[in-house]
Amino acid sequence: MGEDRLHVVFGTGQVGSALTAHLAGQGIAVRAVSRNRPPALAGGCDWRAADASDPETAADAAKGASVIYQCLNAPYTQWPERFPPLQRGVLAAAEHTGALLVVLENLYGYGPTGGKPMTEDLPLAATTVKGRTRAAMTAELLAAAEAGRVRIAIGRASDFFGAGVTQGSALGERVFGNALAGRRADFIGNPDLPHTYSYVPDIAAGLATLGTDARAAGQVWHLPGPPAVTTRALLDLVAGEVGHPVGIRSVPKLALRPLGLVNPVLRELAETYYQFDQPFILDTSKYETAFGTAGTPLPAAVAATVAWYRTRPDTP
Ligand SMILES: NC(=O)c1ccc[n+]([C@@H]2O[C@H](COP(=O)([O-])OP(=O)(O)OC[C@H]3O[C@@H](n4cnc5c(N)ncnc54)[C@H](OP(=O)(O)O)[C@@H]3O)[C@@H](O)[C@H]2O)c1
């Protein structure tokens, strides 16, 4: 798929760094953008320091781009104030350069579906603060595209896991790190309901497809990933990899409010509880029909994630 045009990835975090490496591996010239230099960058990639919330700075950092990816994130406790300006900066950069803008979103914008699988045609009916923020950010993108100011493709993924994913995910340190250390996995909600967990390398590959296949532009796509299983079934796979049973310490909804008094992230998680007390299933068939089956089998994804956690110096 090699091409000589420049792809600019805003965000060098959990997904941004995987996407940068994936694009570079495809022979694409890549520039990553964030405020702080990431600890590691895929070989041959350029990196630029910029505050994306400043539109002029963002446009300058994206100079020469044919495709721009929005993989930024704002502090979880400050989405309404901090997240929209970040995306506006990147949107301005795409308008300025004429680049295709590929945006990574989560699923908060849909709101509760009563367990019905999420398809791309669902209305954005979020009932939570962070969900309404995300839905408003999507509306800004769609309005800009409709007005002919920018070309966009939106990719959505569920709670993710993978090598390098430690914080900010239901399946990070407190599941994989705890499991390897012989502690119970922390989990919020009902572990016996089916839940789609996305795998970061699949998200990166999916975003790269949106950036390189002309059929993706102008549409929303649910990114591929392993099939939905119950969280307990996923933890059984983790147990198989770590070599001992993994218990679950499930935090009930009623406990979140008092715990949230001392832990601001738990306070924020309370409003997302609905995602874990009803089935939470992402329908990725639109992507698979268009671009082919692409999700990593769950056992392989869990094995690779546990293998990465084992390489960390502080892992017992
Ligand atoms: N967590 C999940 O399970 C999940 C699931 C699906 C989708 N998502 C979505 O995926 C997206 C990316 O999440 P992530 O976890 O990969 O993010 P992350 O690891 O938190 O990384 C965020 C990146 O944004 C950069 N950034 C923040 N403020 C910036 C600014 N003002 N200017 C330039 N760069 C800035 C950060 O670098 P600096 O701080 O150095 O600037 C960092 O590289 C988010 O939209 C998230 O909602 C998350």
PDB file of C-alpha atoms in Angstrom, residues 14 160-162 164-188 197 231 234-235 238 242 246-251 256 259 262-263 265-266 269 305 308-309 312:
ATOM      1  CA  GLN A  14      -1.986   4.423  23.446  1.00  0.00           C
ATOM      2  CA  PHE A 160      -9.489  -1.234  24.315  1.00  0.00           C
ATOM      3  CA  PHE A 161      -6.566  -3.318  25.472  1.00  0.00           C
ATOM      4  CA  GLY A 162      -3.180  -4.333  24.134  1.00  0.00           C
ATOM      5  CA  GLY A 164       1.200  -0.445  26.179  1.00  0.00           C
ATOM      6  CA  VAL A 165      -2.390   0.035  27.398  1.00  0.00           C
ATOM      7  CA  THR A 166      -2.129   0.539  31.129  1.00  0.00           C
ATOM      8  CA  GLN A 167      -4.275   3.529  32.100  1.00  0.00           C
ATOM      9  CA  GLY A 168      -7.601   4.961  31.024  1.00  0.00           C
ATOM     10  CA  SER A 169      -9.103   1.636  29.997  1.00  0.00           C
ATOM     11  CA  ALA A 170     -11.309  -0.920  31.724  1.00  0.00           C
ATOM     12  CA  LEU A 171      -8.806  -3.557  30.542  1.00  0.00           C
ATOM     13  CA  GLY A 172      -5.496  -2.005  31.566  1.00  0.00           C
ATOM     14  CA  GLU A 173      -3.261  -2.186  34.590  1.00  0.00           C
ATOM     15  CA  ARG A 174      -6.006  -3.125  37.019  1.00  0.00           C
ATOM     16  CA  VAL A 175      -6.870  -6.225  35.006  1.00  0.00           C
ATOM     17  CA  PHE A 176      -3.668  -7.416  33.286  1.00  0.00           C
ATOM     18  CA  GLY A 177      -1.234  -5.950  35.845  1.00  0.00           C
ATOM     19  CA  ASN A 178      -3.260  -7.304  38.770  1.00  0.00           C
ATOM     20  CA  ALA A 179      -3.637 -10.726  37.138  1.00  0.00           C
ATOM     21  CA  LEU A 180       0.111 -11.110  36.644  1.00  0.00           C
ATOM     22  CA  ALA A 181       0.740 -10.009  40.223  1.00  0.00           C
ATOM     23  CA  GLY A 182      -1.680 -12.661  41.529  1.00  0.00           C
ATOM     24  CA  ARG A 183      -4.262 -10.090  42.580  1.00  0.00           C
ATOM     25  CA  ARG A 184      -7.924 -10.010  41.645  1.00  0.00           C
ATOM     26  CA  ALA A 185      -8.887  -8.080  38.524  1.00  0.00           C
ATOM     27  CA  ASP A 186     -10.791  -4.883  39.296  1.00  0.00           C
ATOM     28  CA  PHE A 187     -13.967  -4.621  37.311  1.00  0.00           C
ATOM     29  CA  ILE A 188     -17.007  -2.358  37.397  1.00  0.00           C
ATOM     30  CA  TYR A 197     -13.358  -5.086  23.834  1.00  0.00           C
ATOM     31  CA  THR A 231     -15.744 -10.292  30.581  1.00  0.00           C
ATOM     32  CA  LEU A 234     -11.952 -12.926  28.625  1.00  0.00           C
ATOM     33  CA  LEU A 235     -10.533 -13.190  32.140  1.00  0.00           C
ATOM     34  CA  VAL A 238      -6.006 -14.075  30.841  1.00  0.00           C
ATOM     35  CA  VAL A 242      -0.698 -16.038  33.443  1.00  0.00           C
ATOM     36  CA  VAL A 246      -7.835 -14.721  38.105  1.00  0.00           C
ATOM     37  CA  GLY A 247     -10.492 -13.636  40.555  1.00  0.00           C
ATOM     38  CA  ILE A 248     -12.722 -10.624  40.008  1.00  0.00           C
ATOM     39  CA  ARG A 249     -13.230  -7.761  42.418  1.00  0.00           C
ATOM     40  CA  SER A 250     -16.392  -6.231  41.025  1.00  0.00           C
ATOM     41  CA  VAL A 251     -17.327  -2.756  42.197  1.00  0.00           C
ATOM     42  CA  LEU A 256     -19.091   4.103  43.120  1.00  0.00           C
ATOM     43  CA  LEU A 259     -15.614   5.862  46.340  1.00  0.00           C
ATOM     44  CA  VAL A 262     -12.068  10.320  47.162  1.00  0.00           C
ATOM     45  CA  ASN A 263     -11.254   9.159  43.620  1.00  0.00           C
ATOM     46  CA  VAL A 265     -11.816   8.994  38.038  1.00  0.00           C
ATOM     47  CA  LEU A 266     -14.189   6.583  39.821  1.00  0.00           C
ATOM     48  CA  LEU A 269     -16.839   6.211  35.749  1.00  0.00           C
ATOM     49  CA  THR A 305      -1.033  -8.340  25.813  1.00  0.00           C
ATOM     50  CA  TRP A 308       3.912  -7.345  26.828  1.00  0.00           C
ATOM     51  CA  TYR A 309       2.956  -6.954  30.515  1.00  0.00           C
ATOM     52  CA  ARG A 312       7.814  -4.663  32.094  1.00  0.00           C
TER      53      ARG A 312
END
